[in-house]
């Protein structure tokens, strides 16, 4: 599956498909839909998960001051808004996309040596996917709009 999944920085070709992404109701409370997260700034870079050139997933890599809420590492990036379109869930795209992060970061963000993220303590399925690809609970906690969040870290090698 990993050879069939590719990460790409957002471009205009992806916008139409991303605007139609949907999530199951139980997942909507934990993440944002891509259509609400498309803004590119110096500190935000949307990333698309592709399967045979079709967008199936999405996330944002954040830099800057916001990252320091999650780690003391000045070379870390914060992963937010991770989602897989409802029509493409259960096919391994989340895991495949996350396994490609190391390569993307080395090529596009060479200063980065760590990815951090916050996952809600009630979002067990997301926790399991992150753990399967090597994210580790840092022991740090943050209170989000839905309660406690675990801060997880992935070293870029």
Tab-separated table of N, CA and C in Angstrom, residues 4-157:
chain	number	residue	atom	x	y	z
A	4	UNK	N	1.594	2.951	-3.173
A	4	UNK	CA	0.441	3.540	-3.860
A	4	UNK	C	0.012	4.862	-3.234
A	5	UNK	N	0.632	5.232	-2.120
A	5	UNK	CA	0.267	6.454	-1.412
A	5	UNK	C	1.422	7.443	-1.528
A	6	UNK	N	1.078	8.685	-1.821
A	6	UNK	CA	2.079	9.729	-2.000
A	6	UNK	C	1.621	10.980	-1.254
A	7	UNK	N	2.561	11.695	-0.678
A	7	UNK	CA	2.267	12.988	-0.071
A	7	UNK	C	2.706	14.083	-1.023
A	8	UNK	N	1.892	15.136	-1.084
A	8	UNK	CA	2.216	16.248	-1.964
A	8	UNK	C	1.757	17.540	-1.297
A	9	UNK	N	2.544	18.575	-1.456
A	9	UNK	CA	2.124	19.897	-0.987
A	9	UNK	C	0.896	20.305	-1.789
A	10	UNK	N	-0.061	20.901	-1.111
A	10	UNK	CA	-1.315	21.326	-1.738
A	10	UNK	C	-1.067	22.155	-2.989
A	11	UNK	N	-1.800	21.830	-4.051
A	11	UNK	CA	-1.799	22.692	-5.230
A	11	UNK	C	-3.228	22.816	-5.742
A	12	UNK	N	-3.440	23.686	-6.694
A	12	UNK	CA	-4.796	24.010	-7.144
A	12	UNK	C	-5.536	22.813	-7.730
A	13	UNK	N	-4.827	21.833	-8.241
A	13	UNK	CA	-5.465	20.627	-8.791
A	13	UNK	C	-6.247	19.853	-7.728
A	14	UNK	N	-5.868	20.002	-6.476
A	14	UNK	CA	-6.490	19.243	-5.392
A	14	UNK	C	-7.750	19.890	-4.833
A	15	UNK	N	-7.949	21.161	-5.091
A	15	UNK	CA	-8.984	21.932	-4.386
A	15	UNK	C	-10.395	21.393	-4.568
A	16	UNK	N	-10.772	21.021	-5.774
A	16	UNK	CA	-12.132	20.551	-6.014
A	16	UNK	C	-12.433	19.289	-5.205
A	17	UNK	N	-11.544	18.319	-5.265
A	17	UNK	CA	-11.752	17.075	-4.517
A	17	UNK	C	-11.750	17.331	-3.015
A	18	UNK	N	-10.821	18.138	-2.532
A	18	UNK	CA	-10.754	18.426	-1.094
A	18	UNK	C	-12.004	19.143	-0.601
A	19	UNK	N	-12.614	19.952	-1.434
A	19	UNK	CA	-13.823	20.673	-1.015
A	19	UNK	C	-15.011	19.736	-0.815
A	20	UNK	N	-14.926	18.535	-1.363
A	20	UNK	CA	-16.015	17.557	-1.228
A	20	UNK	C	-15.749	16.496	-0.161
A	21	UNK	N	-14.631	16.580	0.536
A	21	UNK	CA	-14.325	15.599	1.587
A	21	UNK	C	-15.430	15.589	2.632
A	22	UNK	N	-15.702	14.417	3.169
A	22	UNK	CA	-16.641	14.297	4.283
A	22	UNK	C	-16.076	13.308	5.291
A	23	UNK	N	-16.576	13.413	6.501
A	23	UNK	CA	-16.145	12.540	7.592
A	23	UNK	C	-17.369	11.973	8.288
A	24	UNK	N	-17.246	10.784	8.876
A	24	UNK	CA	-18.328	10.293	9.728
A	24	UNK	C	-18.537	11.265	10.894
A	25	UNK	N	-19.766	11.405	11.343
A	25	UNK	CA	-20.098	12.363	12.405
A	25	UNK	C	-19.212	12.188	13.631
A	26	UNK	N	-18.915	10.951	14.008
A	26	UNK	CA	-18.102	10.724	15.217
A	26	UNK	C	-16.671	11.220	15.051
A	27	UNK	N	-16.195	11.406	13.817
A	27	UNK	CA	-14.842	11.913	13.582
A	27	UNK	C	-14.810	13.431	13.437
A	28	UNK	N	-15.908	14.021	13.008
A	28	UNK	CA	-15.946	15.464	12.764
A	28	UNK	C	-15.566	16.280	13.992
A	29	UNK	N	-15.862	15.769	15.165
A	29	UNK	CA	-15.560	16.535	16.374
A	29	UNK	C	-14.068	16.572	16.701
A	30	UNK	N	-13.298	15.654	16.106
A	30	UNK	CA	-11.880	15.566	16.432
A	30	UNK	C	-10.959	16.285	15.452
A	31	UNK	N	-11.436	16.631	14.275
A	31	UNK	CA	-10.559	17.230	13.266
A	31	UNK	C	-11.343	18.209	12.409
A	32	UNK	N	-10.631	18.930	11.582
A	32	UNK	CA	-11.259	19.890	10.664
A	32	UNK	C	-11.296	19.297	9.263
A	33	UNK	N	-12.285	19.689	8.507
A	33	UNK	CA	-12.344	19.277	7.105
A	33	UNK	C	-11.316	20.076	6.297
A	34	UNK	N	-10.764	19.465	5.260
A	34	UNK	CA	-9.769	20.176	4.445
A	34	UNK	C	-10.255	21.533	3.951
A	35	UNK	N	-11.516	21.637	3.519
A	35	UNK	CA	-12.013	22.897	2.955
A	35	UNK	C	-11.864	24.065	3.926
A	36	UNK	N	-11.766	23.767	5.229
A	36	UNK	CA	-11.611	24.807	6.241
A	36	UNK	C	-10.153	25.076	6.604
A	37	UNK	N	-9.227	24.347	5.991
A	37	UNK	CA	-7.819	24.414	6.388
A	37	UNK	C	-6.871	24.652	5.204
A	38	UNK	N	-7.362	25.203	4.132
A	38	UNK	CA	-6.577	25.322	2.903
A	38	UNK	C	-5.642	26.520	2.849
A	39	UNK	N	-5.773	27.425	3.788
A	39	UNK	CA	-4.934	28.624	3.768
A	39	UNK	C	-3.461	28.261	3.944
A	40	UNK	N	-2.650	28.770	3.036
A	40	UNK	CA	-1.199	28.571	3.105
A	40	UNK	C	-0.587	29.866	3.622
A	41	UNK	N	0.256	29.753	4.637
A	41	UNK	CA	0.980	30.908	5.153
A	41	UNK	C	2.435	30.490	5.346
A	42	UNK	N	3.219	31.421	5.830
A	42	UNK	CA	4.616	31.104	6.117
A	42	UNK	C	4.723	30.015	7.197
A	43	UNK	N	3.698	29.932	8.058
A	43	UNK	CA	3.730	28.979	9.170
A	43	UNK	C	2.758	27.807	9.015
A	44	UNK	N	2.055	27.696	7.882
A	44	UNK	CA	1.090	26.610	7.650
A	44	UNK	C	1.245	26.071	6.239
A	45	UNK	N	1.460	24.777	6.134
A	45	UNK	CA	1.557	24.166	4.818
A	45	UNK	C	0.618	22.968	4.728
A	46	UNK	N	-0.493	23.102	3.988
A	46	UNK	CA	-1.386	21.956	3.781
A	46	UNK	C	-0.712	20.876	2.926
A	47	UNK	N	-0.944	19.628	3.317
A	47	UNK	CA	-0.365	18.474	2.634
A	47	UNK	C	-1.510	17.536	2.233
A	48	UNK	N	-1.429	16.996	1.035
A	48	UNK	CA	-2.463	16.107	0.522
A	48	UNK	C	-1.911	14.689	0.446
A	49	UNK	N	-2.727	13.718	0.881
A	49	UNK	CA	-2.400	12.298	0.739
A	49	UNK	C	-3.084	11.835	-0.541
A	50	UNK	N	-2.290	11.343	-1.480
A	50	UNK	CA	-2.807	10.907	-2.772
A	50	UNK	C	-2.717	9.396	-2.929
A	51	UNK	N	-3.714	8.842	-3.574
A	51	UNK	CA	-3.680	7.439	-4.004
A	51	UNK	C	-3.912	7.458	-5.510
A	52	UNK	N	-2.923	7.041	-6.274
A	52	UNK	CA	-2.994	7.113	-7.742
A	52	UNK	C	-3.446	8.500	-8.196
A	53	UNK	N	-2.814	9.528	-7.651
A	53	UNK	CA	-3.051	10.942	-7.991
A	53	UNK	C	-4.401	11.494	-7.532
A	54	UNK	N	-5.180	10.725	-6.793
A	54	UNK	CA	-6.465	11.199	-6.272
A	54	UNK	C	-6.316	11.549	-4.797
A	55	UNK	N	-6.710	12.752	-4.382
A	55	UNK	CA	-6.666	13.100	-2.958
A	55	UNK	C	-7.588	12.199	-2.130
A	56	UNK	N	-7.005	11.532	-1.142
A	56	UNK	CA	-7.787	10.672	-0.237
A	56	UNK	C	-7.659	11.125	1.212
A	57	UNK	N	-6.662	11.959	1.487
A	57	UNK	CA	-6.422	12.424	2.844
A	57	UNK	C	-5.754	13.778	2.845
A	58	UNK	N	-5.622	14.323	4.051
A	58	UNK	CA	-5.176	15.703	4.175
A	58	UNK	C	-4.644	15.941	5.585
A	59	UNK	N	-3.676	16.852	5.706
A	59	UNK	CA	-3.242	17.361	7.003
A	59	UNK	C	-2.477	18.655	6.781
A	60	UNK	N	-2.176	19.338	7.862
A	60	UNK	CA	-1.427	20.585	7.804
A	60	UNK	C	-0.178	20.426	8.663
A	61	UNK	N	0.952	20.897	8.147
A	61	UNK	CA	2.177	20.988	8.936
A	61	UNK	C	2.369	22.451	9.305
A	62	UNK	N	2.481	22.694	10.601
A	62	UNK	CA	2.602	24.050	11.142
A	62	UNK	C	3.989	24.254	11.728
A	63	UNK	N	4.505	25.465	11.541
A	63	UNK	CA	5.761	25.865	12.171
A	63	UNK	C	5.486	27.119	12.978
A	64	UNK	N	6.523	27.677	13.565
A	64	UNK	CA	6.350	28.940	14.276
A	64	UNK	C	5.966	28.778	15.733
A	65	UNK	N	5.466	29.857	16.286
A	65	UNK	CA	5.195	29.950	17.726
A	65	UNK	C	4.212	28.881	18.210
A	66	UNK	N	3.223	28.559	17.389
A	66	UNK	CA	2.205	27.587	17.812
A	66	UNK	C	2.816	26.238	18.203
A	67	UNK	N	3.872	25.844	17.531
A	67	UNK	CA	4.509	24.552	17.801
A	67	UNK	C	5.037	24.488	19.231
A	68	UNK	N	5.458	25.637	19.764
A	68	UNK	CA	6.050	25.665	21.102
A	68	UNK	C	5.041	25.376	22.204
A	69	UNK	N	3.742	25.335	21.868
A	69	UNK	CA	2.730	24.893	22.835
A	69	UNK	C	2.803	23.382	23.051
A	70	UNK	N	3.502	22.664	22.166
A	70	UNK	CA	3.528	21.205	22.176
A	70	UNK	C	4.903	20.612	22.447
A	71	UNK	N	5.952	21.391	22.178
A	71	UNK	CA	7.312	20.895	22.365
A	71	UNK	C	8.261	22.076	22.556
A	72	UNK	N	9.396	21.810	23.186
A	72	UNK	CA	10.439	22.826	23.327
A	72	UNK	C	11.397	22.813	22.143
A	73	UNK	N	11.214	21.870	21.237
A	73	UNK	CA	12.124	21.698	20.101
A	73	UNK	C	11.856	22.773	19.041
A	74	UNK	N	12.807	23.672	18.805
A	74	UNK	CA	12.611	24.730	17.808
A	74	UNK	C	12.623	24.210	16.369
A	75	UNK	N	13.025	22.950	16.177
A	75	UNK	CA	13.074	22.358	14.834
A	75	UNK	C	11.920	21.393	14.569
A	76	UNK	N	10.894	21.446	15.400
A	76	UNK	CA	9.740	20.559	15.232
A	76	UNK	C	8.671	21.221	14.370
A	77	UNK	N	7.828	20.379	13.762
A	77	UNK	CA	6.625	20.819	13.063
A	77	UNK	C	5.431	20.196	13.774
A	78	UNK	N	4.306	20.894	13.757
A	78	UNK	CA	3.067	20.434	14.378
A	78	UNK	C	2.129	19.932	13.296
A	79	UNK	N	1.693	18.690	13.410
A	79	UNK	CA	0.742	18.107	12.476
A	79	UNK	C	-0.670	18.347	13.009
A	80	UNK	N	-1.538	18.956	12.194
A	80	UNK	CA	-2.927	19.212	12.583
A	80	UNK	C	-3.858	18.834	11.437
A	81	UNK	N	-5.140	18.772	11.753
A	81	UNK	CA	-6.222	18.592	10.766
A	81	UNK	C	-6.076	17.315	9.936
A	82	UNK	N	-5.551	16.257	10.529
A	82	UNK	CA	-5.377	15.003	9.799
A	82	UNK	C	-6.744	14.357	9.557
A	83	UNK	N	-6.998	14.005	8.303
A	83	UNK	CA	-8.252	13.307	7.993
A	83	UNK	C	-8.101	12.489	6.718
A	84	UNK	N	-8.911	11.448	6.640
A	84	UNK	CA	-9.057	10.649	5.436
A	84	UNK	C	-10.516	10.763	5.030
A	85	UNK	N	-10.769	11.070	3.769
A	85	UNK	CA	-12.139	11.202	3.300
A	85	UNK	C	-12.942	9.944	3.630
A	86	UNK	N	-14.178	10.152	4.053
A	86	UNK	CA	-15.047	9.050	4.478
A	86	UNK	C	-15.107	7.935	3.425
A	87	UNK	N	-15.122	8.279	2.161
A	87	UNK	CA	-15.223	7.272	1.094
A	87	UNK	C	-13.944	6.462	0.909
A	88	UNK	N	-12.862	6.870	1.572
A	88	UNK	CA	-11.584	6.178	1.389
A	88	UNK	C	-11.035	5.601	2.702
A	89	UNK	N	-11.834	5.599	3.745
A	89	UNK	CA	-11.358	5.089	5.032
A	89	UNK	C	-11.317	3.558	5.033
A	90	UNK	N	-10.439	3.024	5.883
A	90	UNK	CA	-10.333	1.579	6.033
A	90	UNK	C	-9.483	0.911	4.968
A	91	UNK	N	-8.754	1.683	4.189
A	91	UNK	CA	-7.950	1.129	3.089
A	91	UNK	C	-6.446	1.278	3.338
A	92	UNK	N	-6.075	1.765	4.517
A	92	UNK	CA	-4.665	1.909	4.855
A	92	UNK	C	-4.038	3.228	4.432
A	93	UNK	N	-4.842	4.179	3.959
A	93	UNK	CA	-4.286	5.444	3.489
A	93	UNK	C	-3.746	6.305	4.628
A	94	UNK	N	-4.369	6.253	5.782
A	94	UNK	CA	-3.863	7.026	6.932
A	94	UNK	C	-2.462	6.535	7.299
A	95	UNK	N	-2.349	5.248	7.479
A	95	UNK	CA	-1.049	4.666	7.826
A	95	UNK	C	-0.032	4.917	6.718
A	96	UNK	N	-0.433	4.689	5.459
A	96	UNK	CA	0.473	4.900	4.333
A	96	UNK	C	0.949	6.334	4.231
A	97	UNK	N	0.031	7.280	4.435
A	97	UNK	CA	0.410	8.682	4.394
A	97	UNK	C	1.365	9.048	5.507
A	98	UNK	N	1.059	8.581	6.704
A	98	UNK	CA	1.928	8.879	7.845
A	98	UNK	C	3.320	8.267	7.669
A	99	UNK	N	3.386	7.128	7.014
A	99	UNK	CA	4.689	6.497	6.778
A	99	UNK	C	5.525	7.270	5.759
A	100	UNK	N	4.901	8.140	4.990
A	100	UNK	CA	5.617	8.936	3.988
A	100	UNK	C	6.133	10.268	4.546
A	101	UNK	N	5.740	10.610	5.762
A	101	UNK	CA	6.095	11.922	6.316
A	101	UNK	C	7.607	12.134	6.380
A	102	UNK	N	8.334	11.114	6.770
A	102	UNK	CA	9.785	11.249	6.892
A	102	UNK	C	10.396	11.784	5.593
A	103	UNK	N	10.021	11.184	4.474
A	103	UNK	CA	10.561	11.586	3.171
A	103	UNK	C	10.127	13.001	2.807
A	104	UNK	N	8.843	13.305	2.963
A	104	UNK	CA	8.350	14.647	2.645
A	104	UNK	C	9.082	15.709	3.453
A	105	UNK	N	9.207	15.471	4.753
A	105	UNK	CA	9.839	16.460	5.628
A	105	UNK	C	11.307	16.651	5.258
A	106	UNK	N	12.019	15.579	5.006
A	106	UNK	CA	13.426	15.702	4.615
A	106	UNK	C	13.581	16.530	3.346
A	107	UNK	N	12.665	16.343	2.394
A	107	UNK	CA	12.756	17.049	1.109
A	107	UNK	C	12.270	18.490	1.180
A	108	UNK	N	11.220	18.737	1.934
A	108	UNK	CA	10.574	20.060	1.912
A	108	UNK	C	10.847	20.917	3.147
A	109	UNK	N	11.200	20.291	4.252
A	109	UNK	CA	11.441	21.004	5.513
A	109	UNK	C	12.715	20.452	6.154
A	110	UNK	N	13.863	20.618	5.495
A	110	UNK	CA	15.094	19.949	5.947
A	110	UNK	C	15.546	20.324	7.353
A	111	UNK	N	15.102	21.466	7.887
A	111	UNK	CA	15.482	21.865	9.239
A	111	UNK	C	14.732	21.070	10.305
A	112	UNK	N	13.639	20.415	9.920
A	112	UNK	CA	12.779	19.717	10.885
A	112	UNK	C	13.383	18.379	11.301
A	113	UNK	N	13.347	18.100	12.613
A	113	UNK	CA	13.812	16.803	13.106
A	113	UNK	C	12.778	16.095	13.988
A	114	UNK	N	11.551	16.650	14.035
A	114	UNK	CA	10.502	16.039	14.854
A	114	UNK	C	9.138	16.538	14.369
A	115	UNK	N	8.162	15.631	14.398
A	115	UNK	CA	6.766	15.988	14.167
A	115	UNK	C	6.041	15.756	15.485
A	116	UNK	N	5.249	16.734	15.909
A	116	UNK	CA	4.431	16.570	17.108
A	116	UNK	C	2.961	16.748	16.722
A	117	UNK	N	2.099	16.175	17.532
A	117	UNK	CA	0.669	16.320	17.315
A	117	UNK	C	-0.049	16.138	18.638
A	118	UNK	N	-1.299	16.584	18.665
A	118	UNK	CA	-2.167	16.372	19.818
A	118	UNK	C	-3.333	15.522	19.352
A	119	UNK	N	-3.641	14.487	20.114
A	119	UNK	CA	-4.774	13.621	19.780
A	119	UNK	C	-5.656	13.500	21.025
A	120	UNK	N	-6.953	13.659	20.824
A	120	UNK	CA	-7.890	13.616	21.934
A	120	UNK	C	-7.864	12.246	22.598
A	121	UNK	N	-7.969	12.235	23.929
A	121	UNK	CA	-7.915	10.973	24.677
A	121	UNK	C	-9.077	10.044	24.315
A	122	UNK	N	-10.150	10.580	23.750
A	122	UNK	CA	-11.292	9.753	23.351
A	122	UNK	C	-11.152	9.221	21.922
A	123	UNK	N	-10.189	9.715	21.170
A	123	UNK	CA	-10.018	9.323	19.776
A	123	UNK	C	-9.057	8.132	19.680
A	124	UNK	N	-9.536	6.994	20.142
A	124	UNK	CA	-8.712	5.784	20.252
A	124	UNK	C	-8.218	5.309	18.884
A	125	UNK	N	-9.065	5.352	17.866
A	125	UNK	CA	-8.644	4.863	16.544
A	125	UNK	C	-7.482	5.689	15.994
A	126	UNK	N	-7.515	7.010	16.172
A	126	UNK	CA	-6.402	7.838	15.709
A	126	UNK	C	-5.138	7.529	16.514
A	127	UNK	N	-5.271	7.367	17.813
A	127	UNK	CA	-4.108	7.042	18.642
A	127	UNK	C	-3.431	5.772	18.139
A	128	UNK	N	-4.236	4.769	17.814
A	128	UNK	CA	-3.682	3.489	17.356
A	128	UNK	C	-2.935	3.640	16.030
A	129	UNK	N	-3.485	4.426	15.104
A	129	UNK	CA	-2.806	4.637	13.818
A	129	UNK	C	-1.473	5.344	14.049
A	130	UNK	N	-1.484	6.401	14.859
A	130	UNK	CA	-0.241	7.128	15.122
A	130	UNK	C	0.797	6.214	15.767
A	131	UNK	N	0.377	5.401	16.731
A	131	UNK	CA	1.318	4.492	17.398
A	131	UNK	C	1.886	3.460	16.429
A	132	UNK	N	1.057	2.946	15.517
A	132	UNK	CA	1.508	1.930	14.556
A	132	UNK	C	2.645	2.433	13.670
A	133	UNK	N	2.659	3.724	13.380
A	133	UNK	CA	3.702	4.246	12.489
A	133	UNK	C	4.869	4.868	13.251
A	134	UNK	N	4.854	4.786	14.586
A	134	UNK	CA	6.024	5.208	15.345
A	134	UNK	C	5.890	6.449	16.198
A	135	UNK	N	4.712	7.056	16.249
A	135	UNK	CA	4.519	8.192	17.159
A	135	UNK	C	4.477	7.658	18.586
A	136	UNK	N	5.078	8.429	19.495
A	136	UNK	CA	5.107	8.017	20.904
A	136	UNK	C	4.508	9.098	21.778
A	137	UNK	N	3.788	8.660	22.786
A	137	UNK	CA	3.204	9.585	23.758
A	137	UNK	C	4.352	10.221	24.539
A	138	UNK	N	4.386	11.544	24.565
A	138	UNK	CA	5.463	12.256	25.268
A	138	UNK	C	5.198	12.359	26.764
A	139	UNK	N	3.970	12.030	27.174
A	139	UNK	CA	3.587	12.207	28.569
A	139	UNK	C	3.024	13.598	28.837
A	140	UNK	N	3.185	14.512	27.889
A	140	UNK	CA	2.625	15.862	28.034
A	140	UNK	C	1.144	15.815	27.692
A	141	UNK	N	0.389	16.723	28.308
A	141	UNK	CA	-1.046	16.810	28.055
A	141	UNK	C	-1.423	18.253	27.782
A	142	UNK	N	-2.473	18.410	26.997
A	142	UNK	CA	-3.005	19.724	26.679
A	142	UNK	C	-4.515	19.602	26.772
A	143	UNK	N	-5.175	20.640	27.219
A	143	UNK	CA	-6.628	20.623	27.274
A	143	UNK	C	-7.153	21.323	26.027
A	144	UNK	N	-7.914	20.585	25.242
A	144	UNK	CA	-8.513	21.128	24.025
A	144	UNK	C	-9.994	21.348	24.229
A	145	UNK	N	-10.684	21.684	23.147
A	145	UNK	CA	-12.121	21.986	23.251
A	145	UNK	C	-12.940	20.765	23.660
A	146	UNK	N	-12.411	19.554	23.468
A	146	UNK	CA	-13.115	18.337	23.864
A	146	UNK	C	-12.422	17.606	25.008
A	147	UNK	N	-11.616	18.329	25.761
A	147	UNK	CA	-10.961	17.710	26.908
A	147	UNK	C	-9.489	17.408	26.668
A	148	UNK	N	-9.000	16.451	27.427
A	148	UNK	CA	-7.579	16.137	27.432
A	148	UNK	C	-7.088	15.616	26.078
A	149	UNK	N	-5.906	16.101	25.701
A	149	UNK	CA	-5.239	15.640	24.488
A	149	UNK	C	-3.867	15.118	24.859
A	150	UNK	N	-3.497	14.007	24.239
A	150	UNK	CA	-2.164	13.449	24.405
A	150	UNK	C	-1.250	14.088	23.365
A	151	UNK	N	-0.074	14.485	23.796
A	151	UNK	CA	0.926	15.030	22.870
A	151	UNK	C	1.824	13.877	22.445
A	152	UNK	N	1.902	13.661	21.131
A	152	UNK	CA	2.699	12.570	20.597
A	152	UNK	C	3.817	13.148	19.729
A	153	UNK	N	4.892	12.380	19.613
A	153	UNK	CA	6.078	12.835	18.898
A	153	UNK	C	6.587	11.749	17.963
A	154	UNK	N	7.101	12.188	16.818
A	154	UNK	CA	7.701	11.282	15.841
A	154	UNK	C	9.044	11.879	15.409
A	155	UNK	N	10.149	11.186	15.662
A	155	UNK	CA	11.451	11.721	15.255
A	155	UNK	C	11.666	11.579	13.753
A	156	UNK	N	12.193	12.594	13.133
A	156	UNK	CA	12.556	12.535	11.711
A	156	UNK	C	14.013	12.076	11.653
A	157	UNK	N	14.237	10.968	10.987
A	157	UNK	CA	15.594	10.405	10.950
A	157	UNK	C	16.292	10.725	9.649
